[in-house]
Amino acid sequence: MTKSKQFTDDEQYRLSMQEDILVIEKIKNGDINAFQHLQKKYSRLITSLIRKMIRNDDDVEDLVQDSFIKAFTAINSYQSDYAFSAWLYRIASNTCIDFLRRRRLQAFSIDKAHSNDDGDYHFEIPDSSFMPDTNVLDKERKKILDAALATLSPKYKKIIKMRHEDELDYQEIAEKLNLPLGTVKAHLFRARKLLYKYLKKHTVHFEQ
């Protein structure tokens, strides 16, 4: 009975993997809307992984979106000799690890301020440009994301950049823009809505 059950599980796994490969081939051949199938299929898995690594719900939401966007833009690097779920899992895991690494280094750097010969204090803030799979980002898909960002007003574009490129948290953004924390969250929520609306219309659906 156990062997029969195991065989069934193996069969289901292989069928799921084959289904993913077919969908990915569609995406690589230009059917970028097919990505919504993979996003819906693995959204719960990736959210669960990130929630185990990151406790802040706001950060969890951001990192889930970042992980799927990275997978979408790097889809041409996927090789079908291993499961798409494992590839996506690695991207999400690396995204979280990098996020936590930057946070720890920033905290350490702030605690370890040092002065130069002039007596001015400096803080060593680590380079935040690293992103898993950066070298394999597909140029066309990046253009789609850039086009989506271009539709945002300067106010929303700036706050998205501060959150996702500069890796600032909500409180840091509020302080830099001299805005109430609630206003920052509202602006980010609205900016994401507009961004995802564009992506849904022109490319792929990312669940809210």
XYZ file of N, CA and C in Angstrom:
624
model
N 0.835 -1.210 0.000
C 0.000 0.000 0.000
C 0.867 1.257 0.000
N 1.942 1.199 0.790
C 2.842 2.340 0.881
C 3.553 2.585 -0.439
N 3.992 1.465 -1.095
C 4.680 1.594 -2.371
C 3.754 2.193 -3.423
N 2.482 1.744 -3.400
C 1.511 2.262 -4.358
C 1.297 3.751 -4.158
N 1.193 4.168 -2.890
C 0.999 5.581 -2.564
C 2.216 6.401 -2.998
N 3.426 5.841 -2.747
C 4.641 6.534 -3.126
C 4.731 6.690 -4.638
N 4.344 5.660 -5.343
C 4.352 5.714 -6.809
C 3.403 6.797 -7.305
N 2.235 6.877 -6.669
C 1.260 7.906 -7.038
C 1.823 9.303 -6.791
N 2.480 9.493 -5.666
C 3.089 10.785 -5.359
C 4.165 11.143 -6.380
N 4.971 10.154 -6.744
C 6.019 10.396 -7.736
C 5.420 10.773 -9.086
N 4.355 10.090 -9.442
C 3.689 10.385 -10.706
C 3.126 11.807 -10.704
N 2.507 12.172 -9.603
C 1.943 13.518 -9.497
C 3.043 14.576 -9.576
N 4.164 14.282 -8.957
C 5.290 15.219 -8.989
C 5.806 15.402 -10.414
N 5.957 14.279 -11.133
C 6.450 14.349 -12.510
C 5.465 15.075 -13.427
N 4.176 14.814 -13.212
C 3.163 15.495 -14.019
C 3.173 17.001 -13.760
N 3.328 17.361 -12.481
C 3.375 18.775 -12.119
C 4.595 19.449 -12.739
N 5.721 18.762 -12.701
C 6.955 19.304 -13.270
C 6.829 19.464 -14.784
N 6.232 18.465 -15.441
C 6.037 18.543 -16.891
C 5.097 19.688 -17.261
N 4.072 19.878 -16.437
C 3.133 20.979 -16.670
C 3.851 22.317 -16.566
N 4.710 22.454 -15.549
C 5.467 23.691 -15.376
C 6.372 23.956 -16.575
N 7.020 22.914 -17.065
C 7.932 23.063 -18.200
C 7.183 23.567 -19.434
N 5.987 23.031 -19.658
C 5.181 23.468 -20.801
C 4.794 24.940 -20.672
N 4.410 25.333 -19.454
C 4.041 26.731 -19.215
C 5.247 27.644 -19.428
N 6.397 27.226 -18.922
C 7.613 28.036 -19.059
C 8.014 28.189 -20.519
N 7.840 27.132 -21.293
C 8.134 27.219 -22.721
C 7.233 28.255 -23.400
N 5.977 28.310 -22.973
C 5.064 29.318 -23.514
C 5.565 30.725 -23.193
N 6.025 30.899 -21.951
C 6.523 32.213 -21.536
C 7.750 32.595 -22.350
N 8.668 31.646 -22.501
C 9.895 31.910 -23.256
C 9.600 32.222 -24.720
N 8.500 31.676 -25.214
C 8.119 31.909 -26.610
C 7.251 33.147 -26.796
N 7.082 33.907 -25.714
C 6.386 35.182 -25.843
C 5.046 35.289 -25.151
N 4.505 34.170 -24.641
C 3.211 34.211 -23.958
C 3.438 34.544 -22.490
N 3.782 35.820 -22.224
C 4.154 36.209 -20.873
C 2.991 36.147 -19.890
N 1.761 36.179 -20.394
C 0.609 36.067 -19.498
C 0.508 34.686 -18.861
N 1.194 33.697 -19.436
C 1.159 32.341 -18.889
C 1.807 32.272 -17.514
N 2.599 33.293 -17.169
C 3.274 33.279 -15.870
C 2.288 33.307 -14.715
N 1.097 33.849 -14.946
C 0.113 33.922 -13.869
C -0.231 32.534 -13.347
N -0.164 31.511 -14.206
C -0.441 30.143 -13.768
C 0.583 29.707 -12.719
N 1.858 29.984 -12.967
C 2.907 29.611 -12.026
C 2.810 30.428 -10.744
N 2.484 31.691 -10.892
C 2.372 32.554 -9.714
C 1.254 32.097 -8.791
N 0.108 31.757 -9.373
C -1.016 31.273 -8.573
C -0.705 29.918 -7.943
N -0.036 29.068 -8.702
C 0.270 27.716 -8.240
C 1.219 27.721 -7.045
N 2.194 28.630 -7.052
C 3.243 28.602 -6.033
C 3.192 29.773 -5.056
N 2.165 30.596 -5.137
C 2.069 31.757 -4.255
C 2.048 31.355 -2.784
N 1.260 30.343 -2.458
C 1.160 29.910 -1.058
C 2.486 29.339 -0.560
N 3.163 28.557 -1.392
C 4.450 27.971 -1.018
C 5.482 29.046 -0.720
N 5.579 30.031 -1.605
C 6.582 31.079 -1.438
C 6.242 31.987 -0.256
N 4.970 32.283 -0.080
C 4.562 33.099 1.066
C 4.892 32.391 2.368
N 4.649 31.087 2.424
C 4.943 30.297 3.620
C 6.437 30.302 3.920
N 7.251 30.124 2.885
C 8.705 30.141 3.069
C 9.168 31.475 3.624
N 8.725 32.555 2.998
C 9.193 33.879 3.393
C 8.694 34.247 4.785
N 7.483 33.848 5.115
C 6.947 34.144 6.442
C 7.754 33.442 7.534
N 8.310 32.286 7.228
C 9.145 31.578 8.205
C 10.476 32.289 8.418
N 10.938 32.986 7.397
C 12.231 33.662 7.472
C 12.111 35.116 7.911
N 10.981 35.745 7.579
C 10.770 37.168 7.863
C 9.499 37.319 8.691
N 9.591 37.993 9.800
C 8.438 38.087 10.706
C 7.508 39.257 10.412
N 8.038 40.293 9.786
C 7.237 41.490 9.535
C 6.332 41.277 8.327
N 5.016 41.419 8.517
C 4.061 41.148 7.438
C 4.254 42.064 6.238
N 4.598 43.336 6.488
C 4.826 44.265 5.379
C 6.003 43.807 4.528
N 7.063 43.356 5.187
C 8.233 42.870 4.465
C 7.930 41.569 3.735
N 7.116 40.712 4.339
C 6.738 39.451 3.694
C 6.059 39.731 2.362
N 5.098 40.636 2.372
C 4.374 40.986 1.143
C 5.327 41.501 0.074
N 6.240 42.387 0.469
C 7.193 42.948 -0.490
C 8.100 41.872 -1.071
N 8.588 40.975 -0.209
C 9.540 39.964 -0.651
C 8.889 38.893 -1.516
N 7.626 38.599 -1.254
C 6.898 37.671 -2.132
C 6.813 38.266 -3.530
N 6.431 39.535 -3.616
C 6.340 40.206 -4.910
C 7.700 40.266 -5.595
N 8.744 40.602 -4.818
C 10.088 40.675 -5.381
C 10.524 39.329 -5.948
N 10.213 38.258 -5.223
C 10.627 36.917 -5.647
C 9.984 36.532 -6.970
N 8.694 36.795 -7.104
C 8.012 36.447 -8.352
C 8.466 37.333 -9.514
N 8.732 38.600 -9.233
C 9.219 39.483 -10.290
C 10.601 39.039 -10.759
N 11.453 38.649 -9.814
C 12.785 38.157 -10.184
C 12.684 36.872 -11.005
N 11.786 35.985 -10.594
C 11.597 34.741 -11.347
C 11.083 35.041 -12.751
N 10.162 35.979 -12.837
C 9.590 36.361 -14.131
C 10.656 36.924 -15.066
N 11.471 37.834 -14.549
C 12.478 38.475 -15.386
C 13.649 37.547 -15.711
N 13.874 36.524 -14.879
C 15.001 35.606 -15.094
C 14.563 34.265 -15.662
N 13.343 34.170 -16.183
C 12.780 32.883 -16.586
C 13.621 32.180 -17.654
N 14.322 32.944 -18.480
C 15.139 32.321 -19.529
C 16.320 31.539 -18.970
N 16.677 31.785 -17.718
C 17.799 31.059 -17.113
C 17.377 29.709 -16.540
N 16.074 29.476 -16.452
C 15.596 28.208 -15.880
C 15.937 27.041 -16.802
N 16.482 25.985 -16.208
C 16.806 24.756 -16.927
C 15.877 23.647 -16.451
N 15.293 22.921 -17.391
C 14.255 21.944 -17.053
C 14.774 20.631 -16.484
N 16.080 20.549 -16.196
C 16.592 19.321 -15.600
C 16.348 19.274 -14.094
N 15.770 20.319 -13.537
C 15.327 20.291 -12.139
C 14.021 21.072 -12.025
N 13.314 20.850 -10.937
C 11.953 21.376 -10.793
C 11.929 22.901 -10.745
N 10.924 23.478 -11.391
C 10.740 24.925 -11.333
C 10.507 25.371 -9.895
N 9.772 24.558 -9.130
C 9.489 24.914 -7.736
C 10.780 25.067 -6.937
N 11.784 24.205 -7.215
C 13.066 24.305 -6.518
C 13.809 25.568 -6.937
N 13.751 25.888 -8.221
C 14.388 27.104 -8.743
C 13.753 28.346 -8.135
N 12.422 28.377 -8.095
C 11.695 29.502 -7.517
C 11.959 29.603 -6.020
N 12.010 28.452 -5.356
C 12.275 28.397 -3.920
C 13.648 29.003 -3.624
N 14.620 28.695 -4.480
C 15.971 29.235 -4.286
C 15.987 30.752 -4.460
N 15.269 31.244 -5.460
C 15.202 32.690 -5.674
C 14.592 33.382 -4.455
N 13.488 32.841 -3.951
C 12.825 33.433 -2.785
C 13.725 33.367 -1.555
N 14.383 32.226 -1.370
C 15.277 32.065 -0.229
C 16.443 33.043 -0.305
N 17.048 33.169 -1.487
C 18.158 34.113 -1.666
C 17.712 35.555 -1.462
N 16.499 35.857 -1.902
C 15.957 37.203 -1.716
C 15.835 37.527 -0.233
N 15.347 36.575 0.544
C 15.209 36.771 1.992
C 16.568 36.869 2.677
N 17.482 35.980 2.298
C 18.813 35.983 2.904
C 19.519 37.303 2.640
N 19.417 37.786 1.416
C 20.047 39.057 1.071
C 19.409 40.211 1.835
N 18.087 40.164 1.969
C 17.359 41.182 2.727
C 17.834 41.204 4.180
N 17.922 40.027 4.801
C 18.360 39.931 6.190
C 19.825 40.326 6.339
N 20.641 39.942 5.364
C 22.062 40.296 5.405
C 22.251 41.810 5.392
N 21.533 42.485 4.521
C 21.646 43.942 4.451
C 21.176 44.592 5.744
N 20.101 44.060 6.305
C 19.587 44.629 7.551
C 20.598 44.478 8.685
N 21.226 43.305 8.760
C 22.206 43.078 9.827
C 23.430 43.962 9.637
N 23.902 44.078 8.394
C 25.077 44.900 8.125
C 24.803 46.372 8.368
N 23.605 46.814 8.027
C 23.247 48.208 8.273
C 23.211 48.493 9.766
N 22.632 47.567 10.528
C 22.566 47.742 11.981
C 23.967 47.766 12.569
N 24.843 46.870 12.107
C 26.222 46.828 12.585
C 26.955 48.113 12.234
N 26.780 48.594 11.011
C 27.487 49.786 10.555
C 27.082 51.014 11.351
N 25.798 51.120 11.648
C 25.322 52.272 12.413
C 25.911 52.265 13.818
N 26.075 51.072 14.388
C 26.660 50.959 15.721
C 28.161 51.225 15.706
N 28.790 51.066 14.541
C 30.246 51.165 14.443
C 30.678 52.394 13.642
N 30.096 53.530 13.947
C 30.490 54.755 13.254
C 31.946 55.075 13.565
N 32.670 55.639 12.603
C 34.061 56.000 12.829
C 34.310 57.391 12.259
N 35.340 58.048 12.748
C 35.635 59.403 12.293
C 36.885 59.407 11.429
N 36.966 60.382 10.519
C 38.163 60.528 9.693
C 39.091 61.554 10.335
N 40.127 61.953 9.600
C 41.110 62.884 10.159
C 40.515 64.248 10.473
N 39.427 64.588 9.802
C 38.787 65.884 10.035
C 37.803 65.844 11.188
N 37.607 64.657 11.751
C 36.677 64.530 12.853
C 35.250 64.283 12.436
N 35.016 64.138 11.122
C 33.668 63.871 10.634
C 33.361 62.391 10.772
N 32.162 62.094 11.214
C 31.761 60.704 11.390
C 31.157 60.147 10.109
N 31.502 58.899 9.827
C 30.991 58.214 8.645
C 30.438 56.859 9.051
N 29.452 56.419 8.343
C 28.845 55.120 8.579
C 29.029 54.269 7.337
N 29.494 53.057 7.516
C 29.713 52.158 6.386
C 28.416 51.447 6.038
N 27.756 51.925 5.018
C 26.510 51.312 4.560
C 26.844 50.371 3.409
N 26.486 49.089 3.504
C 26.846 48.115 2.472
C 26.173 48.388 1.139
N 26.791 47.915 0.083
C 26.233 48.034 -1.259
C 24.951 47.234 -1.350
N 23.864 47.861 -1.769
C 22.568 47.181 -1.841
C 22.229 46.775 -3.269
N 23.223 46.793 -4.146
C 22.926 46.519 -5.548
C 22.821 45.038 -5.859
N 23.278 44.169 -4.924
C 23.240 42.731 -5.203
C 21.811 42.224 -5.302
N 21.561 41.421 -6.278
C 20.260 40.783 -6.416
C 20.478 39.436 -7.077
N 19.972 38.323 -6.501
C 20.154 37.015 -7.119
C 19.696 37.018 -8.573
N 20.484 36.400 -9.409
C 20.155 36.230 -10.822
C 20.199 37.539 -11.616
N 20.878 38.554 -11.092
C 20.941 39.831 -11.802
C 21.522 39.664 -13.202
N 22.541 38.831 -13.325
C 23.225 38.686 -14.611
C 22.389 38.000 -15.677
N 21.278 37.394 -15.275
C 20.470 36.676 -16.262
C 19.107 37.326 -16.473
N 18.948 38.547 -15.991
C 17.664 39.222 -16.197
C 17.404 39.414 -17.682
N 16.245 39.060 -18.090
C 15.862 39.217 -19.488
C 15.572 40.687 -19.776
N 16.228 41.233 -20.807
C 16.110 42.664 -21.098
C 14.694 43.075 -21.474
N 14.028 42.233 -22.219
C 12.679 42.587 -22.643
C 11.729 42.657 -21.458
N 11.851 41.712 -20.544
C 10.963 41.723 -19.377
C 11.294 42.890 -18.448
N 12.569 43.260 -18.385
C 12.939 44.423 -17.591
C 12.338 45.690 -18.192
N 12.277 45.736 -19.517
C 11.659 46.886 -20.177
C 10.192 47.011 -19.777
N 9.528 45.861 -19.630
C 8.121 45.869 -19.229
C 7.976 46.473 -17.836
N 8.852 46.065 -16.926
C 8.794 46.601 -15.567
C 9.125 48.093 -15.556
N 10.124 48.485 -16.353
C 10.477 49.907 -16.437
C 9.313 50.724 -16.998
N 8.634 50.148 -17.978
C 7.481 50.835 -18.568
C 6.371 50.998 -17.539
N 6.190 49.969 -16.708
C 5.172 50.045 -15.655
C 5.514 51.148 -14.660
N 6.774 51.226 -14.278
C 7.211 52.266 -13.346
C 7.060 53.655 -13.954
N 7.272 53.749 -15.255
C 7.183 55.045 -15.937
C 5.770 55.608 -15.917
N 4.776 54.754 -15.706
C 3.391 55.226 -15.675
C 3.028 55.864 -14.335
N 3.870 55.644 -13.326
C 3.582 56.195 -12.003
C 3.925 57.677 -11.944
N 3.243 58.391 -11.085
C 3.567 59.797 -10.862
C 4.920 59.873 -10.153
N 5.615 61.019 -10.230
C 6.917 61.151 -9.557
C 6.843 60.807 -8.072
N 5.737 61.169 -7.433
C 5.569 60.885 -6.005
C 5.587 59.389 -5.735
N 4.818 58.640 -6.515
C 4.732 57.198 -6.319
C 6.006 56.499 -6.781
N 6.590 56.985 -7.867
C 7.816 56.380 -8.389
C 8.944 56.502 -7.357
N 9.021 57.656 -6.720
C 10.069 57.888 -5.733
C 9.917 56.966 -4.536
N 8.699 56.794 -4.072
C 8.483 55.980 -2.884
C 8.698 54.498 -3.179
N 8.375 54.067 -4.398
C 8.659 52.686 -4.807
C 10.165 52.459 -4.859
N 10.896 53.418 -5.410
C 12.354 53.310 -5.499
C 12.979 53.243 -4.112
N 12.513 54.078 -3.202
C 13.075 54.092 -1.855
C 12.834 52.766 -1.143
N 11.666 52.182 -1.398
C 11.323 50.930 -0.726
C 12.032 49.729 -1.342
N 12.029 49.630 -2.672
C 12.496 48.416 -3.334
C 13.928 48.487 -3.852
N 14.414 49.672 -4.191
C 15.794 49.790 -4.665
C 16.732 50.195 -3.539
N 16.316 51.174 -2.743
C 17.158 51.648 -1.650
C 17.010 50.801 -0.393
N 16.008 49.903 -0.388
C 15.782 48.971 0.731
C 15.503 49.691 2.051
N 14.819 50.830 1.994
C 14.463 51.543 3.216
C 13.183 50.966 3.792
N 13.082 50.957 5.120
C 11.833 50.503 5.716
C 10.855 51.672 5.776
N 9.648 51.403 6.242
C 8.599 52.419 6.219
C 8.964 53.636 7.065
N 9.547 53.400 8.236
C 9.896 54.502 9.120
C 10.986 55.374 8.504
N 11.963 54.746 7.866
C 13.042 55.503 7.225
C 12.512 56.365 6.085
N 11.584 55.813 5.311
C 10.981 56.587 4.221
C 10.208 57.776 4.782
N 9.461 57.527 5.846
C 8.673 58.592 6.470
C 9.571 59.734 6.940
N 10.714 59.382 7.528
C 11.632 60.401 8.028
C 12.277 61.182 6.885
N 12.674 60.486 5.824
C 13.328 61.153 4.707
C 12.374 62.078 3.949
N 11.119 61.667 3.843
C 10.134 62.466 3.113
C 9.351 63.408 4.023
N 9.625 63.302 5.327
C 8.913 64.131 6.308
C 7.405 63.936 6.193
N 7.004 62.672 6.149
C 5.591 62.315 6.037
C 5.189 61.418 7.201
N 3.921 61.446 7.584
C 3.446 60.507 8.607
C 3.602 59.070 8.113
N 3.830 58.153 9.035
C 4.020 56.750 8.676
C 2.811 56.203 7.920
N 1.621 56.582 8.351
C 0.403 56.115 7.689
C 0.307 56.588 6.251
N 0.779 57.805 5.999
C 0.763 58.337 4.634
C 1.713 57.565 3.734
N 2.876 57.217 4.268
C 3.847 56.425 3.503
C 3.247 55.085 3.106
N 2.609 54.411 4.062
C 1.999 53.110 3.776
C 0.879 53.245 2.741
N 0.106 54.317 2.858
C -0.992 54.539 1.910
C -0.450 54.798 0.504
N 0.618 55.606 0.409
C 1.226 55.892 -0.892
C 1.787 54.622 -1.525
N 2.454 53.793 -0.714
C 3.018 52.552 -1.232
C 1.923 51.598 -1.698
N 0.856 51.536 -0.926
C -0.266 50.669 -1.296
C -0.854 51.107 -2.633
N -1.048 52.412 -2.777
C -1.612 52.945 -4.011
C -0.654 52.743 -5.187
N 0.634 52.972 -4.952
C 1.630 52.809 -6.013
C 1.682 51.369 -6.491
N 1.633 50.421 -5.562
C 1.648 49.000 -5.935
C 0.400 48.637 -6.729
N -0.733 49.163 -6.301
C -1.984 48.886 -7.010
C -1.875 49.320 -8.474
N -1.351 50.527 -8.679
C -1.204 51.043 -10.038
C -0.196 50.215 -10.833
N 0.888 49.819 -10.168
C 1.924 49.030 -10.831
C 1.389 47.671 -11.251
N 0.697 46.999 -10.338
C 0.170 45.668 -10.642
C -0.954 45.730 -11.684
N -1.695 46.849 -11.657
C -2.751 47.020 -12.652
C -2.146 47.091 -14.051
N -1.037 47.798 -14.178
C -0.358 47.890 -15.476
C 0.172 46.526 -15.893
N 0.809 45.819 -14.959
C 1.376 44.507 -15.275
C 0.287 43.520 -15.669
N -0.846 43.604 -14.990
C -1.955 42.706 -15.316
C -2.470 42.980 -16.724
N -2.534 44.248 -17.078
C -3.073 44.630 -18.385
C -2.107 44.322 -19.521
N -0.816 44.547 -19.290
C 0.154 44.442 -20.373
C 0.986 43.164 -20.348
N 1.092 42.528 -19.170
C 1.967 41.354 -19.112
C 1.359 40.228 -18.315
N 1.537 40.294 -16.997
C 1.222 39.155 -16.142
C 0.562 39.628 -14.868
N -0.297 38.789 -14.313
C -1.024 39.133 -13.094
C -0.227 38.737 -11.869
N -0.007 39.704 -10.964
C 0.592 39.415 -9.671
C -0.488 39.614 -8.620
N -0.744 38.570 -7.834
C -1.832 38.644 -6.862
C -1.510 39.678 -5.801
N -2.553 40.306 -5.326
C -2.392 41.327 -4.299
C -2.205 40.679 -2.944
